[in-house]
XYZ file of C-alpha atoms in Angstrom:
765
model
C -27.457 -28.660 22.345
C -28.888 -25.206 23.059
C -26.201 -24.527 25.617
C -23.475 -25.704 23.245
C -24.717 -23.300 20.561
C -24.914 -20.433 23.071
C -21.312 -21.019 24.157
C -20.224 -21.242 20.536
C -22.021 -17.997 19.692
C -20.456 -16.216 22.662
C -17.015 -17.520 21.722
C -17.384 -16.360 18.111
C -18.488 -12.906 19.284
C -15.458 -12.711 21.532
C -13.204 -13.807 18.669
C -14.518 -11.312 16.149
C -14.664 -8.420 18.610
C -10.917 -8.908 19.055
C -8.376 -8.053 16.350
C -6.773 -11.525 16.414
C -9.494 -13.377 14.493
C -9.727 -10.625 11.884
C -5.973 -10.336 11.552
C -5.636 -14.078 10.992
C -8.481 -14.014 8.469
C -6.876 -11.135 6.547
C -3.394 -12.688 6.550
C -4.826 -16.076 5.566
C -6.708 -14.491 2.666
C -3.640 -12.545 1.537
C -1.433 -15.626 1.634
C -4.010 -17.781 -0.160
C -4.390 -15.087 -2.822
C -0.648 -14.990 -3.395
C -0.427 -18.777 -3.663
C -3.409 -19.047 -5.989
C -2.508 -16.219 -8.359
C 1.092 -17.414 -8.611
C 0.155 -20.943 -9.628
C -2.702 -19.839 -11.890
C -0.418 -17.316 -13.558
C 1.906 -20.195 -14.466
C -0.903 -21.816 -16.447
C -1.845 -18.532 -18.120
C 1.742 -17.881 -19.185
C 2.258 -21.450 -20.375
C -0.863 -21.223 -22.526
C 0.274 -17.870 -23.901
C 3.553 -19.510 -24.911
C 1.552 -22.188 -26.784
C 2.463 -24.972 -24.351
C -0.113 -27.719 -23.947
C -1.755 -27.566 -20.521
C -2.635 -30.761 -18.710
C -4.818 -31.477 -15.668
C -5.088 -27.792 -14.805
C -7.453 -28.376 -11.881
C -5.050 -30.592 -9.964
C -2.095 -28.404 -10.920
C -3.894 -25.347 -9.527
C -5.033 -26.868 -6.251
C -2.969 -30.011 -5.612
C 0.351 -31.475 -6.654
C 3.552 -29.698 -5.740
C 2.608 -26.080 -6.408
C -1.163 -26.027 -5.866
C -3.093 -23.730 -3.551
C -4.256 -26.452 -1.165
C -0.784 -27.979 -0.997
C 0.643 -24.598 -0.026
C -2.089 -23.756 2.488
C -1.590 -27.123 4.176
C 2.019 -26.182 4.904
C 1.037 -22.946 6.686
C -2.266 -23.821 8.337
C -0.580 -24.947 11.553
C 0.635 -21.379 12.125
C -2.853 -19.878 12.316
C -4.773 -22.253 14.556
C -2.623 -21.937 17.725
C -3.166 -18.172 17.645
C -6.914 -18.720 17.567
C -7.109 -21.473 20.171
C -4.587 -20.108 22.662
C -7.249 -18.100 24.486
C -10.177 -20.511 24.345
C -9.662 -21.833 27.877
C -6.596 -19.879 28.983
C -8.634 -16.685 28.924
C -11.236 -18.247 31.228
C -8.550 -19.566 33.579
C -6.584 -16.325 33.805
C -9.618 -14.044 34.246
C -11.350 -16.339 36.726
C -14.500 -16.556 34.590
C -14.075 -20.323 34.590
C -15.460 -20.281 38.149
C -18.623 -18.634 36.879
C -18.993 -21.400 34.328
C -18.468 -24.006 37.009
C -21.118 -22.399 39.225
C -23.634 -22.291 36.376
C -25.662 -25.305 35.194
C -23.176 -26.012 32.399
C -21.322 -29.310 32.088
C -17.684 -29.702 31.154
C -18.773 -31.423 27.975
C -20.944 -28.465 26.958
C -18.139 -26.004 27.626
C -15.640 -27.938 25.533
C -18.011 -28.766 22.686
C -19.328 -25.193 22.575
C -15.866 -23.724 22.231
C -14.873 -26.415 19.736
C -18.004 -25.719 17.687
C -16.939 -22.083 17.492
C -13.595 -23.170 16.061
C -15.328 -25.491 13.614
C -17.420 -22.570 12.379
C -14.331 -20.409 12.086
C -12.738 -23.235 10.102
C -15.738 -23.155 7.772
C -15.083 -19.455 7.280
C -11.495 -20.239 6.237
C -12.818 -22.827 3.806
C -15.293 -20.237 2.485
C -12.340 -17.987 1.693
C -10.721 -20.840 -0.241
C -14.048 -21.475 -1.967
C -13.750 -18.072 -3.610
C -10.743 -19.361 -5.528
C -12.580 -22.582 -6.308
C -15.562 -20.705 -7.768
C -13.258 -18.452 -9.782
C -11.456 -21.508 -11.170
C -14.743 -23.191 -12.047
C -15.391 -20.371 -14.511
C -11.769 -19.911 -15.600
C -10.752 -23.539 -16.246
C -12.191 -25.684 -19.004
C -13.989 -28.794 -17.667
C -13.139 -27.935 -14.070
C -12.924 -31.051 -11.845
C -15.218 -29.886 -9.037
C -15.461 -33.141 -7.062
C -11.677 -33.478 -6.869
C -11.352 -29.972 -5.429
C -14.154 -30.564 -2.923
C -12.187 -33.559 -1.645
C -9.235 -31.237 -1.090
C -11.422 -28.760 0.821
C -12.709 -31.598 2.992
C -9.157 -32.642 3.832
C -8.123 -29.108 4.792
C -11.244 -28.661 6.916
C -10.654 -31.912 8.789
C -7.044 -30.867 9.326
C -8.229 -27.515 10.719
C -10.621 -29.278 13.077
C -7.861 -31.593 14.318
C -5.529 -28.636 14.921
C -8.342 -26.856 16.794
C -8.957 -29.824 19.103
C -5.255 -29.974 19.945
C -5.150 -26.216 20.546
C -8.225 -26.365 22.770
C -6.633 -29.052 24.921
C -3.380 -27.127 25.303
C -5.363 -24.024 26.213
C -6.969 -25.942 29.087
C -3.561 -26.733 30.600
C -2.422 -23.203 31.330
C -3.705 -19.711 32.065
C -0.990 -18.180 29.879
C -2.082 -17.779 26.258
C 1.442 -17.613 24.871
C 2.338 -20.845 26.640
C -0.807 -22.410 25.198
C 0.151 -21.367 21.660
C 3.712 -22.638 22.069
C 2.434 -25.888 23.547
C 0.096 -26.392 20.581
C 2.991 -25.874 18.178
C 5.052 -28.349 20.205
C 2.310 -31.006 20.023
C 1.913 -30.466 16.263
C 5.663 -30.752 15.807
C 5.714 -33.968 17.823
C 2.857 -35.422 15.762
C 4.719 -34.509 12.584
C 7.995 -36.105 13.659
C 6.645 -39.190 15.420
C 6.516 -41.202 12.167
C 10.292 -41.562 12.300
C 10.374 -42.911 15.871
C 10.949 -46.613 16.693
C 10.596 -47.690 13.077
C 12.752 -50.753 13.716
C 10.007 -52.272 15.908
C 7.237 -53.670 13.737
C 4.235 -53.199 16.050
C 5.384 -49.817 17.339
C 6.205 -48.775 13.757
C 2.557 -49.082 12.744
C 1.412 -47.053 15.742
C 3.895 -44.192 15.403
C 3.357 -44.027 11.655
C -0.396 -43.801 12.178
C 0.014 -41.084 14.821
C 1.831 -38.794 12.403
C -0.223 -35.846 11.219
C 2.373 -34.845 8.657
C 0.950 -35.032 5.142
C -2.373 -36.443 6.336
C -4.335 -34.184 4.010
C -2.146 -34.936 0.976
C -4.402 -37.679 -0.325
C -7.469 -35.436 -0.036
C -5.708 -32.577 -1.798
C -4.784 -34.869 -4.677
C -8.261 -36.311 -5.061
C -8.335 -39.495 -2.961
C -10.506 -39.919 0.126
C -9.326 -42.789 2.307
C -11.225 -44.042 5.342
C -7.976 -44.251 7.322
C -7.310 -40.533 6.883
C -10.905 -39.536 7.632
C -10.937 -41.669 10.777
C -7.530 -40.323 11.779
C -8.839 -36.763 11.930
C -11.988 -37.866 13.753
C -10.096 -39.997 16.287
C -7.458 -37.325 16.961
C -10.113 -34.629 17.362
C -12.219 -36.768 19.708
C -9.080 -37.774 21.630
C -8.045 -34.224 22.450
C -11.610 -33.082 23.125
C -11.982 -35.960 25.596
C -8.665 -35.081 27.206
C -9.885 -31.487 27.552
C -13.099 -32.625 29.232
C -11.108 -34.835 31.603
C -8.788 -31.935 32.335
C -11.723 -29.716 33.312
C -13.069 -32.504 35.523
C -9.722 -32.715 37.299
C -9.829 -28.979 38.005
C -13.516 -28.959 38.955
C -13.562 -32.074 41.117
C -10.003 -31.975 42.501
C -9.250 -35.493 41.246
C -5.990 -37.062 42.497
C -3.187 -37.280 39.949
C -3.127 -41.103 39.790
C -6.787 -41.322 38.784
C -6.402 -38.431 36.349
C -3.400 -39.938 34.604
C -5.107 -43.305 34.484
C -8.009 -41.750 32.599
C -5.668 -39.882 30.240
C -3.709 -43.016 29.431
C -6.880 -45.060 29.012
C -8.363 -42.610 26.511
C -5.076 -42.421 24.643
C -4.819 -46.222 24.489
C -8.354 -46.523 23.097
C -7.538 -43.934 20.420
C -4.361 -45.782 19.467
C -6.230 -49.080 19.247
C -8.947 -47.606 17.032
C -6.321 -45.918 14.877
C -4.397 -49.149 14.475
C -7.569 -50.928 13.358
C -8.413 -48.174 10.897
C -4.987 -48.545 9.257
C -5.462 -52.265 8.511
C -5.805 -52.728 4.730
C -8.724 -55.131 5.221
C -10.739 -52.388 6.980
C -9.903 -49.508 4.661
C -12.073 -48.123 1.890
C -11.351 -45.502 -0.741
C -13.090 -43.004 -2.975
C -11.237 -41.648 -5.982
C -12.639 -38.156 -6.488
C -10.657 -37.431 -9.648
C -12.629 -37.383 -12.887
C -10.214 -39.739 -14.643
C -9.742 -42.026 -11.599
C -6.052 -41.147 -11.587
C -5.652 -42.362 -7.987
C -6.917 -45.867 -8.783
C -5.373 -48.811 -10.590
C -6.236 -48.948 -14.267
C -8.805 -51.559 -15.376
C -6.123 -53.891 -16.774
C -4.266 -53.916 -13.461
C -7.493 -54.440 -11.531
C -8.294 -57.425 -13.732
C -4.881 -58.945 -13.001
C -5.282 -58.419 -9.253
C -8.766 -59.953 -9.324
C -7.249 -63.199 -10.615
C -4.626 -63.368 -7.851
C -6.583 -65.647 -5.568
C -5.109 -66.862 -2.306
C -2.169 -65.607 -0.296
C 0.432 -63.287 -1.754
C 3.692 -62.385 -0.052
C 6.132 -59.714 -1.167
C 9.553 -60.326 0.348
C 12.066 -57.526 -0.102
C 15.700 -58.608 0.021
C 17.977 -55.775 1.084
C 21.724 -56.145 0.633
C 23.439 -53.908 3.188
C 26.246 -53.338 0.673
C 23.884 -52.154 -2.057
C 23.857 -48.438 -2.798
C 20.038 -48.692 -2.676
C 20.067 -50.018 0.888
C 18.321 -46.878 2.191
C 15.130 -47.811 0.345
C 14.677 -50.867 2.556
C 15.923 -49.784 5.974
C 13.525 -49.915 8.891
C 13.029 -46.155 8.849
C 11.779 -46.368 5.257
C 9.653 -49.523 5.515
C 6.274 -47.788 5.936
C 6.930 -45.458 3.023
C 8.034 -48.460 0.994
C 4.838 -50.333 1.831
C 2.796 -47.360 0.698
C 4.195 -47.827 -2.812
C 1.879 -50.824 -3.072
C -1.115 -49.074 -1.536
C -3.062 -49.074 -4.801
C -2.656 -52.852 -4.892
C -3.443 -53.564 -1.240
C -6.639 -51.591 -1.814
C -7.838 -54.387 -4.108
C -5.971 -57.233 -2.389
C -5.632 -56.292 1.286
C -4.260 -59.722 2.254
C -0.901 -58.936 0.622
C 1.860 -59.521 3.185
C 5.143 -57.646 3.051
C 8.355 -58.949 4.592
C 11.905 -57.577 4.679
C 15.059 -59.686 4.792
C 18.476 -58.107 5.365
C 21.762 -59.676 4.336
C 25.164 -58.882 2.904
C 26.901 -60.439 -0.065
C 29.204 -59.451 -2.912
C 27.711 -56.851 -5.242
C 28.766 -54.603 -8.095
C 29.296 -51.431 -6.057
C 32.729 -49.934 -6.882
C 32.365 -47.215 -4.266
C 32.777 -49.796 -1.475
C 36.432 -50.404 -2.339
C 37.023 -46.648 -2.386
C 35.237 -45.947 0.884
C 36.411 -49.030 2.776
C 39.758 -50.118 1.312
C 41.094 -53.392 2.650
C 37.970 -54.277 4.635
C 36.183 -57.601 4.234
C 32.526 -57.771 3.219
C 31.476 -58.295 6.826
C 33.573 -55.371 8.028
C 32.081 -53.175 5.327
C 28.600 -54.248 6.356
C 29.307 -53.417 9.988
C 30.556 -49.957 9.089
C 27.432 -49.249 7.056
C 25.094 -50.703 9.701
C 26.780 -48.609 12.378
C 26.336 -45.473 10.276
C 22.623 -46.055 9.679
C 21.963 -47.367 13.222
C 20.949 -50.824 12.067
C 21.156 -53.919 14.245
C 23.727 -56.269 12.667
C 22.080 -59.247 14.370
C 19.266 -58.887 11.831
C 21.683 -59.154 8.888
C 22.163 -62.603 7.385
C 25.572 -63.769 6.224
C 26.181 -64.806 2.586
C 25.979 -68.452 3.630
C 22.677 -67.950 5.464
C 20.972 -66.054 2.654
C 22.106 -68.576 0.019
C 20.388 -71.347 1.963
C 17.149 -69.378 1.705
C 17.356 -68.045 -1.853
C 19.854 -67.664 -4.687
C 20.037 -63.969 -5.583
C 23.184 -64.194 -7.707
C 21.074 -64.023 -10.858
C 19.832 -60.639 -9.636
C 23.359 -59.479 -8.886
C 22.488 -59.433 -5.159
C 20.766 -56.110 -5.756
C 17.728 -54.690 -3.977
C 14.943 -56.949 -5.232
C 11.506 -58.212 -4.246
C 10.243 -61.765 -4.511
C 6.526 -62.045 -5.243
C 5.199 -65.431 -4.139
C 1.713 -66.863 -4.204
C 0.397 -69.448 -1.797
C 0.557 -72.052 -4.573
C 4.326 -71.602 -4.801
C 4.466 -69.614 -8.036
C 6.964 -66.785 -7.747
C 8.707 -64.023 -9.689
C 11.032 -61.089 -9.074
C 10.175 -57.392 -9.055
C 13.157 -55.078 -9.392
C 14.173 -51.472 -9.026
C 15.848 -49.712 -11.913
C 18.757 -47.492 -12.754
C 17.058 -44.533 -14.384
C 15.675 -41.068 -13.696
C 12.067 -42.211 -13.228
C 12.327 -42.684 -9.503
C 14.077 -46.097 -9.551
C 10.975 -47.875 -8.257
C 8.669 -49.847 -10.544
C 5.564 -48.109 -11.802
C 2.161 -49.660 -12.340
C 3.189 -51.185 -15.676
C 6.130 -53.105 -14.173
C 4.301 -54.122 -10.977
C 1.261 -55.381 -12.871
C 3.515 -57.263 -15.301
C 5.149 -59.048 -12.360
C 1.753 -59.902 -10.848
C 0.600 -61.168 -14.236
C 3.557 -63.549 -14.248
C 2.051 -65.175 -11.146
C -1.256 -66.044 -12.808
C -0.334 -67.001 -16.380
C 2.487 -67.679 -18.788
C 3.886 -64.500 -20.310
C 4.529 -64.090 -24.040
C 7.801 -65.905 -24.753
C 10.231 -64.138 -27.104
C 12.784 -66.407 -28.778
C 16.029 -64.964 -30.145
C 17.581 -67.042 -32.922
C 21.305 -67.750 -32.443
C 24.040 -69.611 -34.284
C 24.571 -67.382 -37.326
C 26.313 -64.357 -35.822
C 23.036 -62.747 -34.674
C 22.932 -60.107 -31.981
C 23.528 -61.749 -28.603
C 21.089 -61.261 -25.711
C 23.646 -62.176 -23.030
C 26.588 -59.971 -23.962
C 26.934 -56.293 -23.099
C 28.992 -55.278 -26.137
C 27.881 -52.266 -28.165
C 26.148 -54.168 -30.974
C 24.355 -56.808 -28.915
C 20.848 -56.965 -27.467
C 21.089 -57.651 -23.750
C 19.957 -54.180 -22.711
C 16.496 -54.160 -24.255
C 15.882 -57.885 -23.851
C 16.966 -58.933 -20.362
C 19.028 -56.233 -18.671
C 17.387 -56.406 -15.242
C 18.169 -52.859 -14.044
C 16.693 -51.410 -17.287
C 13.030 -50.546 -16.733
C 12.006 -51.031 -20.363
C 13.758 -54.370 -20.869
C 11.323 -56.968 -22.138
C 11.661 -59.110 -18.997
C 10.514 -56.140 -16.900
C 7.577 -55.364 -19.165
C 5.768 -58.687 -19.143
C 7.770 -60.939 -21.483
C 9.842 -64.062 -21.005
C 13.079 -64.477 -22.971
C 14.831 -67.504 -24.431
C 17.427 -68.352 -27.067
C 16.469 -70.507 -30.038
C 18.722 -72.883 -31.939
C 16.971 -73.713 -35.205
C 18.831 -77.035 -35.369
C 16.906 -78.106 -32.282
C 13.615 -76.648 -33.485
C 11.524 -73.768 -32.229
C 9.813 -74.423 -28.866
C 6.050 -74.581 -29.214
C 5.511 -71.893 -26.564
C 7.574 -69.252 -28.410
C 5.139 -66.482 -29.305
C 7.546 -64.105 -31.057
C 10.696 -65.134 -32.926
C 13.480 -62.567 -33.337
C 16.020 -62.862 -36.173
C 18.489 -60.025 -35.661
C 21.207 -59.405 -38.261
C 22.392 -62.944 -39.080
C 25.866 -62.978 -40.629
C 25.564 -66.430 -42.180
C 22.784 -67.969 -44.220
C 20.519 -70.555 -42.709
C 21.013 -74.171 -43.664
C 18.296 -76.016 -45.585
C 17.262 -77.807 -42.392
C 17.051 -74.538 -40.442
C 15.139 -72.863 -43.258
C 12.613 -75.679 -43.184
C 12.148 -75.264 -39.415
C 11.690 -71.507 -39.839
C 9.261 -71.877 -42.722
C 7.214 -74.353 -40.723
C 6.977 -71.814 -37.879
C 5.894 -69.127 -40.354
C 3.359 -71.388 -42.049
C 1.749 -72.082 -38.658
C 1.222 -68.334 -38.158
C 4.143 -67.596 -35.839
C 4.965 -63.936 -35.231
C 8.345 -62.535 -36.283
C 10.632 -59.598 -35.646
C 13.360 -59.353 -38.293
C 16.182 -56.791 -38.239
C 18.760 -56.363 -40.973
C 21.742 -54.158 -41.778
C 23.300 -52.512 -44.850
C 25.701 -54.781 -46.758
C 23.754 -57.843 -45.576
C 21.109 -57.821 -48.291
C 22.351 -61.114 -49.738
C 21.585 -62.846 -46.459
C 18.458 -60.909 -45.476
C 16.508 -60.845 -48.736
C 16.077 -64.637 -49.015
C 14.566 -64.531 -45.502
C 12.002 -61.842 -46.253
C 11.173 -62.332 -49.922
C 8.284 -64.648 -49.047
C 6.654 -61.651 -47.341
C 7.045 -59.441 -50.409
C 9.696 -57.296 -48.676
C 13.176 -56.461 -49.930
C 16.174 -54.766 -48.314
C 17.265 -52.132 -50.799
C 20.881 -52.016 -51.981
C 22.999 -49.247 -50.481
C 22.571 -47.295 -47.256
C 20.261 -44.445 -46.292
C 22.043 -41.186 -45.576
C 21.263 -37.673 -44.438
C 24.486 -35.614 -44.297
C 24.682 -33.034 -41.486
C 27.449 -30.968 -39.924
C 27.177 -32.651 -36.536
C 26.727 -36.350 -37.216
C 27.845 -39.081 -39.579
C 26.049 -39.065 -42.910
C 24.574 -42.526 -42.339
C 22.880 -41.486 -39.088
C 19.246 -40.926 -39.963
C 16.111 -40.312 -37.957
C 13.033 -42.321 -38.774
C 9.586 -41.031 -37.887
C 6.372 -42.925 -37.112
C 3.733 -42.932 -39.840
C -0.010 -42.491 -39.433
C -0.267 -46.217 -40.051
C 2.036 -46.883 -37.109
C -0.051 -44.596 -34.882
C -3.167 -46.558 -35.861
C -1.403 -49.837 -35.123
C -0.177 -49.118 -31.569
C -0.942 -46.510 -28.933
C 2.785 -46.425 -28.157
C 3.617 -45.424 -31.725
C 0.770 -42.923 -31.548
C 2.360 -41.409 -28.445
C 5.701 -41.176 -30.236
C 4.040 -39.362 -33.109
C 2.246 -36.920 -30.805
C 5.459 -36.173 -28.886
C 7.543 -35.788 -32.027
C 9.701 -38.807 -31.145
C 11.781 -40.640 -33.733
C 14.154 -43.590 -34.017
C 17.853 -42.880 -34.437
C 19.359 -45.265 -36.991
C 23.162 -45.354 -37.344
C 23.283 -47.136 -40.678
C 20.001 -48.291 -42.152
C 18.765 -49.785 -45.371
C 15.498 -48.824 -46.986
C 12.733 -51.351 -47.477
C 10.536 -51.958 -50.486
C 7.441 -54.122 -50.390
C 4.647 -55.531 -52.459
C 1.150 -56.566 -51.425
C 0.791 -59.658 -53.591
C 1.945 -62.178 -50.965
C -1.292 -62.220 -49.001
C -0.128 -59.802 -46.299
C -1.549 -56.465 -45.273
C 1.505 -54.198 -45.254
C 1.782 -51.060 -43.103
C 4.843 -48.792 -43.327
C 5.744 -48.028 -39.706
C 8.680 -45.630 -39.856
C 10.101 -43.544 -42.677
C 13.132 -41.321 -43.135
C 12.891 -37.577 -43.723
C 11.709 -36.552 -47.177
C 14.278 -33.766 -47.505
C 18.048 -34.164 -47.383
C 17.798 -37.953 -47.280
C 18.528 -40.477 -50.006
C 19.673 -44.034 -50.599
C 23.463 -43.868 -51.078
C 24.641 -46.474 -53.587
C 28.269 -45.467 -54.074
C 29.887 -44.246 -50.864
C 30.525 -46.837 -48.173
C 33.079 -45.079 -45.937
C 31.321 -42.148 -44.301
C 34.338 -41.128 -42.215
C 37.017 -40.648 -44.852
C 34.664 -40.043 -47.774
C 31.694 -37.718 -48.325
C 28.246 -38.839 -49.402
C 26.935 -36.866 -52.378
C 23.589 -37.176 -54.087
C 24.087 -38.681 -57.550
C 20.791 -38.951 -59.500
C 22.591 -40.645 -62.366
C 23.122 -43.719 -60.159
C 19.478 -43.734 -59.185
C 19.961 -41.887 -55.906
C 16.733 -39.989 -55.244
C 16.084 -37.502 -52.458
C 12.844 -38.650 -50.848
C 11.381 -40.432 -47.874
C 12.258 -44.113 -47.498
C 10.480 -46.810 -45.509
C 12.712 -48.162 -42.738
C 10.261 -50.457 -40.971
C 7.105 -52.299 -42.019
C 4.414 -54.310 -40.268
C 2.738 -57.233 -42.010
C -0.305 -59.201 -40.995
C -2.503 -61.949 -42.393
C -5.008 -64.511 -41.238
C -3.621 -68.013 -40.613
C -6.452 -70.216 -39.495
C -8.180 -68.497 -36.585
C -5.234 -66.307 -35.621
C -3.682 -63.198 -37.057
C -0.026 -63.553 -37.906
C 2.033 -60.433 -37.259
C 5.509 -59.623 -38.553
C 7.740 -56.549 -38.192
C 10.788 -55.992 -40.392
C 13.248 -53.177 -39.761
C 16.143 -52.012 -41.897
C 18.567 -51.307 -39.043
C 19.571 -53.774 -36.347
C 21.805 -51.242 -34.593
C 18.956 -48.943 -33.546
C 17.993 -51.272 -30.675
C 21.500 -52.365 -29.732
C 22.947 -51.942 -26.252
C 24.570 -48.669 -27.281
C 21.794 -47.107 -29.323
C 18.652 -48.069 -27.400
C 19.019 -45.140 -24.972
C 21.412 -42.954 -26.947
C 20.671 -39.235 -26.661
C 22.038 -36.740 -29.172
C 21.589 -33.002 -29.155
C 18.824 -32.012 -31.530
C 17.516 -35.564 -32.051
C 14.401 -36.491 -30.096
C 14.986 -40.249 -30.234
C 13.016 -42.805 -28.222
C 14.305 -46.097 -29.559
C 13.118 -48.029 -26.515
C 9.584 -46.807 -27.293
C 9.908 -48.442 -30.697
C 10.756 -51.734 -28.965
C 7.789 -51.414 -26.628
C 5.414 -50.567 -29.468
C 6.702 -53.312 -31.739
C 6.514 -56.095 -29.154
C 3.186 -54.827 -27.851
C 1.700 -55.276 -31.315
C 3.443 -58.612 -31.847
C 2.078 -59.918 -28.518
C -1.477 -58.797 -29.366
C -1.192 -56.036 -26.752
C -0.706 -58.532 -23.899
C 2.509 -56.777 -22.875
C 3.592 -54.238 -21.876
C 0.537 -53.838 -19.660
C -1.634 -51.019 -20.948
C -1.925 -48.633 -18.005
C -3.134 -45.633 -19.935
C -5.696 -43.411 -18.283
C -8.241 -41.041 -19.701
C -6.691 -37.725 -20.655
C -7.998 -35.024 -18.272
C -10.205 -32.638 -20.266
C -9.243 -29.608 -18.147
C -6.464 -28.544 -20.506
C -7.302 -24.903 -21.065
C -7.783 -21.672 -19.102
C -10.061 -18.884 -20.228
C -7.974 -16.087 -18.725
C -5.332 -14.161 -20.660
C -2.428 -12.096 -19.390
C -4.445 -8.888 -19.035
C -7.217 -10.689 -17.176
C -4.623 -12.277 -14.926
C -3.281 -8.857 -13.929
C -6.774 -7.757 -12.944
C -7.276 -11.015 -11.044
C -4.047 -10.499 -9.108
C -5.028 -7.009 -8.016
C -8.560 -8.114 -7.109
C -7.454 -11.099 -5.067
C -4.175 -9.991 -3.522
C -5.316 -6.470 -2.699
C -9.098 -6.489 -3.012
C -10.077 -9.497 -0.877
C -7.847 -8.721 2.136
C -8.767 -5.038 1.775
C -12.481 -5.851 1.876
C -12.022 -7.926 5.029
C -10.025 -5.086 6.598
C -12.838 -2.634 5.876
C -15.430 -4.994 7.400
C -13.233 -5.422 10.483
C -12.847 -1.655 10.887
C -16.583 -1.058 10.494
C -17.363 -3.629 13.190
C -14.707 -2.100 15.452
C -16.061 1.444 14.934
C -19.632 0.279 15.517
C -18.628 -1.474 18.694
C -16.735 1.596 19.896
C -19.831 3.663 19.201
C -21.884 1.415 21.419
């Protein structure tokens, strides 16, 4: 060890007596200062503009704009300049012969020089630590452990780069060639993840070999054994290759023996790397304070109950516009979307099946007019370099599985060893298309238990859950490409004919805007369901009070005569916005989120609700109209040709009106829950996602909150995390200006002065 330290000390002296090491240190510091002050200034300005900050620590150091994320992108430029002379200088000057003639082994030479680079890497991390220490004082509740994980990742990355640079330096006496060779190796290791991805075994190897983004998990607060071992294995691999290279030079080994050793070492490294990437052998440490890189407790509980085998089969239609998500080149990235789950259930198997079949993709007819489905498939496969022999015909895929109910879209089948199965879909929205934790956990939950069954009453002109017309309810109930549809959020859906009775497993009964009164027989069936404590969701409309009031009078609720209005210049007078009450926020975390975000429900034609509390129910007003400019219009019915005017003489009063109520009571050992809303249109196919300028409506959030409460919070799956407490910075604009000058000019300037002093002192000697 003494000799290794002596070589390291000599190498460091050589480095710092030359301008290269100092120049790199100064440029690195300047660049880090620019990156840090830019991102920190964003937080300072946002706070000055009264925006709410969130997770400032990770924003400052990780994520898309953070310091560590930026440094990771440029680190590869510095190391080759440092390592290019480690061995090349010895080879070109002939001093390597002196080393060979001295009692120093090849191992000591390599490890000594590598130790010098490790110490220099620590110096780079010390520079970054200056920004960490500053942030610890400038950010409220700074997440220190998370940032230390990021520093560890960058240091390991630096060490891996150094080992590669040291090896390349041993191959040539020309320093420039060494630097270029190091850059070439780093480029190859970055691009190798896209090579031979259509071969399953090779795919795992090439994906593991890739160094691109290896420190990302560290930077964002997750330490994974695979990534740690990757850096160790790669570093040891190139150090061993360097030692073997010196042995070849020193002992004049023939090329066949030398290459045999090189290949053997490389094969061992690949084997160890492959083992380290097996989910069963991986372990994780979430360094974030709020455990943001780990499944939430509810999801972990679901996974813990998934005993036995679990297979996720992804069916990829070559004619689907989402085909690129499942191609061979994207398979490893696709598998990583389930990494949080394989962490807790490593035996999950993932398979991919390719086929072609008819699909709703209008662009196909435009792009390939007159071609058959098979011809279209061949054209697409040829374009994306996919082997058509792997693509099943419509007849072949239908023998395996019927995907017509899924529209032959990109879909996954989750199947347990006991045969229980369910689908997991992708969605047509702006949230990344892929399912998030809530949707994935809901699908897994379907494999271990029966989901809350929602029954929609039919037969009286109610809103239909199968039709896609404007007024009907397919979109929020069972529209498969819609992320927030009930079937994607942990519910099962069925239709209920009251003549045939209400199935015993129906947990929530929906009565949505019936146009005809129930018969005596149907009323008896409904009342029996209510008497047994069944949960209800009832939606009515203006002009339907005669039908709706007999249904709800037993709850002490009445649909008021008339229609709520709020005349504006931009919208129809009967379009109102309804806001969540404090009672709603106390009832459901989803309603609470709507209240905090200033979200409302848009209601194109609503009736106000009145209620009493003498029917044995606890009544909570959920949503109310605005208190100003809004009243219950009793006279005007045509809001296109006529104008709504406030007429106090008719009893029209400008005030806030209740538009939705929640009722609850004890029935036996269970709590019965009922929600009544005065507008059935607000959750229709048209209105559920309607966006209007100036109206911050989130009608689908109302659906999620309502059915969450009605299902006793069983669904949607609650995947909330703790709110990060680092939501404030203690620096203002003036302080930020001083910080910029101190860091961008002061730190590099100080290093420049130290470098000049050392240079002058050395010249004096």
